[in-house]
Amino acid sequence: MAHAAPSNGVHNKLFDNVVRTPARTPSPQPTHLSVPGSNHQFVVEKDEPGYVAPKFEGKEQQMEEVMDKVEEKGFIPEDFVDSETKWFYNELGIDDSYFSTETVDAIVSHIHSLYAAKVAAYARDDRRLEMRLDKEAADHAVYIDTSRPGVTVEDGPRYEQRIDEKYLNTSKGSKSYRVETFRSASPLPGGGENQLRCYFVYQCHFNQKNPSPGETSIEKIGDKRFLQKATDNTKQIYQGILEYAVQRTGPVIELFEVEGKNTKRLVIAYKQGSAMGFFSALSDLYHYYGLTSSRKYVEQFSNGYTIMSIYIRPIAQSVVSARFPPIDASIHQIMKEVSLLYCIPRTKFHSHFTSGRLSLQETIYAHCVWVFVGHFLNRLGSEYTTLASVLDVNNSVHAELLSKLKRRLRNETFTADYIFEIINRYPDLIRSLYLAFANTHYVQTRESDDFLPTLSYLRLKVDRVLSDTELKEMISKSAANEHHEMVMTSFRIFNKCVLKTNFYTPTKVALSFRMDPSFLPPEEYSQPLYGMFLVISSEFRGFHLRFRDIARGGIRIVKSRSSEAYAINARSLFDENYGLANTQQRKNKDIPEGGSKGVILLDGNHQDKTRVAFEKYIDSILDLLLPPTSPGIKDPIVDLHGKEEILFMGPDENTADLVDWATEHARTRGAPWWKSFFTGKSPKLGGIPHDVYGMTTLSVREYVLGIYRKLHLDEAQIRKLQTGGPDGDLGSNEILLGRERYTAIVDGAGVLVDPAGIDRKELLRLAQARTMISGFDTSKLSKEGYRVLVEDNNITLPTGEVVHNGTMFRNTFHLRASPTYDLFVPCGGRPESIDLGNVARLIDAKTKKAIIPYIVEGANLFITQEAKLRLEKAGCVVFKDASANKGGVTSSSLEVLASLSFDDEGFVENMCVRLDGTAPPFYKAYVQQVQSIIRENARLEFEAIWTESERGGEAKSILSDKLSLEITKLQEEIQETELWDDERLRRSVLSDALPGLLLERVGLDLILTRVPENYLRSIFGSYLASRFVYEYGISTSQFAFFSFMNKRMAKIRRGDEPRTSSPPTRELPSRSMSSASTHTAVD
């Protein structure tokens, strides 16, 4: 049946016409939304309020005492004392809980305040009665306000926002608060439509303060006051919704009919702390649709969940106009939009929503584009490109000038506040641009769903959907100047780049967008990205970037110590993410996966929301990877990408303890690739923890040992500086595996120095315990040794130097010329800690020689490329991160391969460590083989770079990149050839490339069946490419590759294909398997 286009030009997609991703399988959903009109198990009875306060037996006596006290005060005329007191007790809808809680003096104060408001109203020209009072005690609070039903007052006392900020946002454990709020049944005298709104906040007292994990019994985890007041029907409703909530990531939303009344009861459950400002934002939402609430309750439970219950009804009939839909339609739309509000309860554009100028969807769309613009409008422009082409980037002075200019241009051109000011001026443009976005991505899931994508019911007319050309013209005519036009044009770019989004999915926890990255300027991002995800929530913003379809990399969470640090981190977020993914791409040269990285930046006000942000980030990305199959819960999305996507992720900064949850969550949501979704998971889930087995450190050590071998150095005599201390993965294992004489270590706690050599036994103790240098026994330092912690101030060193600020001393210690070191191994620290601006401090001004002879960069991006080249020019031997620390990615790749090769039963049997810590024999042997492969790959690359550098004199930092690019380029070319089609060659290469133990246990034939072909092709290409480049070098001819392949084919004909072996790995000191759950491996 054909559907005629509506008059406004909006073509809502019907369910069956949505572009689908091929070959997707169904999955359970992480959130729950009831479908309006369905039959519910519980119906609120006609005369049942849901809560019944225990009768306060002393109420009459208390009222007499209050009257006496009011009369004694003399503020209210004697003739009105009786009527004012009874009005307060009987007409405002305040239940007995308030009277049993408050003292007589407090009640007298409240009655006085209300009477004073009446007197003040009489003195006003408009005779408006405004009553506002608040009382905040240690364990409870009372707020009373004059309220017009269905209206949000922006310039009022904003009590609901105050309750959010002071009580609900921070509710946790024993410091949780419940809320009851009532609207008076009748209007205030002389107040027109105004009524009194009363809010009562009480600190919770739970029956069980620390319930066992998974406990959901309301009788055990409920607040005592709630259990006293709630009816059996309410308890049943809450019990059911709570059991749903603990199984979900996002909110659970249910609607209940109130029998015999034009009132609905909306009940929402969610995790505590997962939606800041949600209580007040919900009021703005139902006000937008012409509804008001008679009663609202917020209940907390000691298992960490919150339940809100709101009784919603239309505003008075005299106020209702054609702009508001019927209550059933409004409620349906509210339920669909609650998840948007849950994602971002309050945006910078919220005033446009409360005033009715823009809908909720339009304001949140504007917020998302504001975030997008902030990252991608601070571009450098054609002038910078012209200057860069004129200058010589190999000249360190020119490179430093360009670097500083780039940073200044990006910081100063368009600030976040300036971008907001511009967008905020153009609500009409936002409306039209949003309509174009909605016209592409909105899916009409049922023919009776007649809600337009804009959902702007306060407007009598919905604008026509404009073409991109018309939008361009509209922006050009409306914009006040060039800057304004650039910002608003970015909306068009955003619309074009979104390939799929969960924006219209009825239940979600954060907003995710799969972007087409082709809009990025190639002069700034020379290596094109394959895929980009942008994720936005109230607690964070984040990206996931990858350079190839099959790619893998870690997910890191960035925290900010101050608002200034947050501003810096926000400006550099995308570039840092791109740089990390690019580094990952270069270090992944030996493995089938390309490079990827995810970075989550916590909002400045949500630095404690690490877990919340991670869970929302992962779940919202899964929304775009898995098919939605539950109508009303996870509706279909428009997929303009049109291809199945699988992401492979791993741990990084601040996420190591969260990967088990991500693995289990992917399994819960039905992802067929859940076993391989995350590496670095705990051994009980088949993970190979990098820190326990020193995977990343093994490759770093191979480079360190390679320098010693080539230059005939005695390891035990080397003086060593290390950033990243004994508490970290890289830092601790570098200490455990090495035998150098440490003279300085810098970590999060501070600086530890001893020119005579730091006591090795004490250092090993810290490394095995994974403890910062703050735990070092300073009595073991020599007289020249010292320790400065970040909290220390005005400390005098043995040399007589005074350290005024411990934090500043720690942050810049790696740039000091003394004491003297032979080797520097950065194992931790922020990216670009050494750049062109400070690298001169590591070069002797007189001799022009580097003061540290050898540097092996263990930490990602610790030294900028320009600074590395400057150091190499000054004689320093530098091996960069992309080569040195690839051991972790190799381990993770082989972990993924095992998970893909085994079926579920075989995976549990062979790769999952038992609950008692017992590892299967295959697991132990496989880990040892992974370690051997890591060392072999690192040795091969070290030799290739060293040989090339000796042969042509080119900088090792440049050769590292060239080698990576040559391998990845050749790998892709091999995959495009017909070499894969030669079955004998294919099986021969895979037999060499795949771990021998895996081939013995599973068999090549089964591996070929279970592992996706594109993944096997990547293994085939990467193995041939890396072995060719390692053997023949970077600048070779096609004849060299022909010779290389001839040798391999000759081996196949002879049947002589020995597997390469590696020398035994230096073992780490024993560390219990249980410590694997606290690792901090970095991919």
PDB file of N, CA and C in Angstrom, residues 270-322:
ATOM      1  N   TYR A 270      16.064   3.551  37.545  1.00  0.00           N
ATOM      2  CA  TYR A 270      17.386   3.675  36.939  1.00  0.00           C
ATOM      3  C   TYR A 270      18.446   3.621  38.036  1.00  0.00           C
ATOM      4  N   LYS A 271      19.689   3.454  37.620  1.00  0.00           N
ATOM      5  CA  LYS A 271      20.781   3.393  38.586  1.00  0.00           C
ATOM      6  C   LYS A 271      21.017   4.755  39.222  1.00  0.00           C
ATOM      7  N   GLN A 272      21.282   4.753  40.512  1.00  0.00           N
ATOM      8  CA  GLN A 272      21.639   5.999  41.189  1.00  0.00           C
ATOM      9  C   GLN A 272      22.847   6.635  40.515  1.00  0.00           C
ATOM     10  N   GLY A 273      22.773   7.962  40.351  1.00  0.00           N
ATOM     11  CA  GLY A 273      23.916   8.693  39.825  1.00  0.00           C
ATOM     12  C   GLY A 273      24.096   8.595  38.323  1.00  0.00           C
ATOM     13  N   SER A 274      23.168   7.939  37.620  1.00  0.00           N
ATOM     14  CA  SER A 274      23.350   7.784  36.180  1.00  0.00           C
ATOM     15  C   SER A 274      22.622   8.854  35.371  1.00  0.00           C
ATOM     16  N   ALA A 275      21.864   9.731  36.028  1.00  0.00           N
ATOM     17  CA  ALA A 275      21.145  10.795  35.305  1.00  0.00           C
ATOM     18  C   ALA A 275      21.048  12.016  36.218  1.00  0.00           C
ATOM     19  N   MET A 276      21.981  12.930  36.069  1.00  0.00           N
ATOM     20  CA  MET A 276      22.011  14.124  36.899  1.00  0.00           C
ATOM     21  C   MET A 276      20.914  15.116  36.452  1.00  0.00           C
ATOM     22  N   GLY A 277      20.170  15.656  37.405  1.00  0.00           N
ATOM     23  CA  GLY A 277      19.159  16.657  37.086  1.00  0.00           C
ATOM     24  C   GLY A 277      17.909  16.078  36.459  1.00  0.00           C
ATOM     25  N   PHE A 278      17.705  14.777  36.583  1.00  0.00           N
ATOM     26  CA  PHE A 278      16.605  14.092  35.910  1.00  0.00           C
ATOM     27  C   PHE A 278      15.245  14.491  36.490  1.00  0.00           C
ATOM     28  N   PHE A 279      15.161  14.665  37.801  1.00  0.00           N
ATOM     29  CA  PHE A 279      13.896  14.986  38.475  1.00  0.00           C
ATOM     30  C   PHE A 279      13.306  16.294  37.950  1.00  0.00           C
ATOM     31  N   SER A 280      14.108  17.348  37.921  1.00  0.00           N
ATOM     32  CA  SER A 280      13.603  18.641  37.463  1.00  0.00           C
ATOM     33  C   SER A 280      13.381  18.650  35.960  1.00  0.00           C
ATOM     34  N   ALA A 281      14.235  17.950  35.208  1.00  0.00           N
ATOM     35  CA  ALA A 281      14.084  17.934  33.753  1.00  0.00           C
ATOM     36  C   ALA A 281      12.797  17.238  33.328  1.00  0.00           C
ATOM     37  N   LEU A 282      12.377  16.232  34.069  1.00  0.00           N
ATOM     38  CA  LEU A 282      11.119  15.546  33.750  1.00  0.00           C
ATOM     39  C   LEU A 282       9.930  16.495  33.832  1.00  0.00           C
ATOM     40  N   SER A 283       9.962  17.399  34.794  1.00  0.00           N
ATOM     41  CA  SER A 283       8.877  18.388  34.913  1.00  0.00           C
ATOM     42  C   SER A 283       8.807  19.249  33.664  1.00  0.00           C
ATOM     43  N   ASP A 284       9.966  19.684  33.176  1.00  0.00           N
ATOM     44  CA  ASP A 284       9.987  20.492  31.954  1.00  0.00           C
ATOM     45  C   ASP A 284       9.409  19.706  30.779  1.00  0.00           C
ATOM     46  N   LEU A 285       9.654  18.403  30.751  1.00  0.00           N
ATOM     47  CA  LEU A 285       9.179  17.583  29.631  1.00  0.00           C
ATOM     48  C   LEU A 285       7.654  17.490  29.617  1.00  0.00           C
ATOM     49  N   TYR A 286       7.046  17.144  30.738  1.00  0.00           N
ATOM     50  CA  TYR A 286       5.585  17.009  30.675  1.00  0.00           C
ATOM     51  C   TYR A 286       4.885  18.362  30.633  1.00  0.00           C
ATOM     52  N   HIS A 287       5.518  19.416  31.140  1.00  0.00           N
ATOM     53  CA  HIS A 287       4.962  20.763  30.957  1.00  0.00           C
ATOM     54  C   HIS A 287       4.904  21.125  29.470  1.00  0.00           C
ATOM     55  N   TYR A 288       5.910  20.709  28.722  1.00  0.00           N
ATOM     56  CA  TYR A 288       5.970  21.023  27.292  1.00  0.00           C
ATOM     57  C   TYR A 288       4.748  20.475  26.562  1.00  0.00           C
ATOM     58  N   TYR A 289       4.207  19.358  27.049  1.00  0.00           N
ATOM     59  CA  TYR A 289       3.049  18.732  26.407  1.00  0.00           C
ATOM     60  C   TYR A 289       1.729  19.065  27.092  1.00  0.00           C
ATOM     61  N   GLY A 290       1.720  20.144  27.877  1.00  0.00           N
ATOM     62  CA  GLY A 290       0.472  20.607  28.473  1.00  0.00           C
ATOM     63  C   GLY A 290      -0.016  19.748  29.612  1.00  0.00           C
ATOM     64  N   LEU A 291       0.894  19.103  30.328  1.00  0.00           N
ATOM     65  CA  LEU A 291       0.520  18.246  31.448  1.00  0.00           C
ATOM     66  C   LEU A 291       1.109  18.791  32.741  1.00  0.00           C
ATOM     67  N   THR A 292       0.539  18.371  33.831  1.00  0.00           N
ATOM     68  CA  THR A 292       1.051  18.734  35.151  1.00  0.00           C
ATOM     69  C   THR A 292       1.006  17.506  36.037  1.00  0.00           C
ATOM     70  N   SER A 293       1.599  17.593  37.204  1.00  0.00           N
ATOM     71  CA  SER A 293       1.590  16.455  38.129  1.00  0.00           C
ATOM     72  C   SER A 293       0.882  16.835  39.414  1.00  0.00           C
ATOM     73  N   SER A 294       0.129  15.894  39.938  1.00  0.00           N
ATOM     74  CA  SER A 294      -0.524  16.122  41.227  1.00  0.00           C
ATOM     75  C   SER A 294       0.369  15.655  42.370  1.00  0.00           C
ATOM     76  N   ARG A 295       1.078  14.550  42.151  1.00  0.00           N
ATOM     77  CA  ARG A 295       1.969  14.009  43.179  1.00  0.00           C
ATOM     78  C   ARG A 295       3.191  13.394  42.503  1.00  0.00           C
ATOM     79  N   LYS A 296       4.329  13.464  43.176  1.00  0.00           N
ATOM     80  CA  LYS A 296       5.559  12.830  42.686  1.00  0.00           C
ATOM     81  C   LYS A 296       6.308  12.241  43.868  1.00  0.00           C
ATOM     82  N   TYR A 297       6.903  11.092  43.638  1.00  0.00           N
ATOM     83  CA  TYR A 297       7.688  10.426  44.677  1.00  0.00           C
ATOM     84  C   TYR A 297       9.018   9.986  44.075  1.00  0.00           C
ATOM     85  N   VAL A 298      10.088  10.146  44.827  1.00  0.00           N
ATOM     86  CA  VAL A 298      11.403   9.617  44.451  1.00  0.00           C
ATOM     87  C   VAL A 298      11.869   8.710  45.585  1.00  0.00           C
ATOM     88  N   GLU A 299      12.057   7.445  45.264  1.00  0.00           N
ATOM     89  CA  GLU A 299      12.473   6.470  46.272  1.00  0.00           C
ATOM     90  C   GLU A 299      13.870   5.949  45.953  1.00  0.00           C
ATOM     91  N   GLN A 300      14.670   5.763  46.991  1.00  0.00           N
ATOM     92  CA  GLN A 300      16.011   5.201  46.845  1.00  0.00           C
ATOM     93  C   GLN A 300      16.044   3.814  47.473  1.00  0.00           C
ATOM     94  N   PHE A 301      16.875   2.946  46.898  1.00  0.00           N
ATOM     95  CA  PHE A 301      17.013   1.590  47.425  1.00  0.00           C
ATOM     96  C   PHE A 301      18.494   1.305  47.641  1.00  0.00           C
ATOM     97  N   SER A 302      18.778   0.541  48.683  1.00  0.00           N
ATOM     98  CA  SER A 302      20.172   0.386  49.097  1.00  0.00           C
ATOM     99  C   SER A 302      20.998  -0.459  48.137  1.00  0.00           C
ATOM    100  N   ASN A 303      20.357  -1.044  47.119  1.00  0.00           N
ATOM    101  CA  ASN A 303      21.127  -1.761  46.090  1.00  0.00           C
ATOM    102  C   ASN A 303      21.592  -0.825  44.983  1.00  0.00           C
ATOM    103  N   GLY A 304      21.378   0.511  45.166  1.00  0.00           N
ATOM    104  CA  GLY A 304      21.904   1.487  44.225  1.00  0.00           C
ATOM    105  C   GLY A 304      20.964   1.886  43.113  1.00  0.00           C
ATOM    106  N   TYR A 305      19.657   1.731  43.319  1.00  0.00           N
ATOM    107  CA  TYR A 305      18.688   2.108  42.286  1.00  0.00           C
ATOM    108  C   TYR A 305      17.715   3.156  42.803  1.00  0.00           C
ATOM    109  N   THR A 306      17.194   3.933  41.872  1.00  0.00           N
ATOM    110  CA  THR A 306      16.217   4.989  42.159  1.00  0.00           C
ATOM    111  C   THR A 306      14.941   4.685  41.387  1.00  0.00           C
ATOM    112  N   ILE A 307      13.790   4.931  42.006  1.00  0.00           N
ATOM    113  CA  ILE A 307      12.508   4.815  41.318  1.00  0.00           C
ATOM    114  C   ILE A 307      11.737   6.117  41.504  1.00  0.00           C
ATOM    115  N   MET A 308      11.270   6.698  40.380  1.00  0.00           N
ATOM    116  CA  MET A 308      10.400   7.874  40.415  1.00  0.00           C
ATOM    117  C   MET A 308       8.991   7.453  40.029  1.00  0.00           C
ATOM    118  N   SER A 309       8.023   8.019  40.731  1.00  0.00           N
ATOM    119  CA  SER A 309       6.622   7.768  40.417  1.00  0.00           C
ATOM    120  C   SER A 309       5.916   9.114  40.297  1.00  0.00           C
ATOM    121  N   ILE A 310       5.319   9.362  39.125  1.00  0.00           N
ATOM    122  CA  ILE A 310       4.718  10.669  38.844  1.00  0.00           C
ATOM    123  C   ILE A 310       3.275  10.476  38.403  1.00  0.00           C
ATOM    124  N   TYR A 311       2.356  11.165  39.076  1.00  0.00           N
ATOM    125  CA  TYR A 311       0.939  11.145  38.688  1.00  0.00           C
ATOM    126  C   TYR A 311       0.694  12.351  37.780  1.00  0.00           C
ATOM    127  N   ILE A 312       0.444  12.059  36.494  1.00  0.00           N
ATOM    128  CA  ILE A 312       0.350  13.108  35.486  1.00  0.00           C
ATOM    129  C   ILE A 312      -1.086  13.273  35.007  1.00  0.00           C
ATOM    130  N   ARG A 313      -1.490  14.515  34.818  1.00  0.00           N
ATOM    131  CA  ARG A 313      -2.838  14.809  34.308  1.00  0.00           C
ATOM    132  C   ARG A 313      -2.752  16.058  33.433  1.00  0.00           C
ATOM    133  N   PRO A 314      -3.755  16.287  32.582  1.00  0.00           N
ATOM    134  CA  PRO A 314      -3.751  17.508  31.768  1.00  0.00           C
ATOM    135  C   PRO A 314      -3.949  18.741  32.639  1.00  0.00           C
ATOM    136  N   ILE A 315      -3.458  19.874  32.164  1.00  0.00           N
ATOM    137  CA  ILE A 315      -3.735  21.121  32.868  1.00  0.00           C
ATOM    138  C   ILE A 315      -5.209  21.453  32.701  1.00  0.00           C
ATOM    139  N   ALA A 316      -5.692  22.446  33.419  1.00  0.00           N
ATOM    140  CA  ALA A 316      -7.117  22.782  33.423  1.00  0.00           C
ATOM    141  C   ALA A 316      -7.628  22.967  31.999  1.00  0.00           C
ATOM    142  N   GLN A 317      -8.857  22.529  31.757  1.00  0.00           N
ATOM    143  CA  GLN A 317      -9.437  22.570  30.420  1.00  0.00           C
ATOM    144  C   GLN A 317      -9.437  23.967  29.832  1.00  0.00           C
ATOM    145  N   SER A 318      -9.545  24.970  30.702  1.00  0.00           N
ATOM    146  CA  SER A 318      -9.589  26.351  30.209  1.00  0.00           C
ATOM    147  C   SER A 318      -8.276  26.770  29.574  1.00  0.00           C
ATOM    148  N   VAL A 319      -7.193  26.079  29.941  1.00  0.00           N
ATOM    149  CA  VAL A 319      -5.880  26.439  29.427  1.00  0.00           C
ATOM    150  C   VAL A 319      -5.519  25.619  28.186  1.00  0.00           C
ATOM    151  N   VAL A 320      -6.109  24.408  28.082  1.00  0.00           N
ATOM    152  CA  VAL A 320      -5.786  23.521  26.976  1.00  0.00           C
ATOM    153  C   VAL A 320      -6.199  24.138  25.657  1.00  0.00           C
ATOM    154  N   SER A 321      -5.325  24.070  24.689  1.00  0.00           N
ATOM    155  CA  SER A 321      -5.636  24.606  23.371  1.00  0.00           C
ATOM    156  C   SER A 321      -5.254  23.572  22.323  1.00  0.00           C
ATOM    157  N   ALA A 322      -5.452  23.914  21.091  1.00  0.00           N
ATOM    158  CA  ALA A 322      -5.182  22.987  19.988  1.00  0.00           C
ATOM    159  C   ALA A 322      -3.707  22.628  19.889  1.00  0.00           C
TER     160      ALA A 322
END
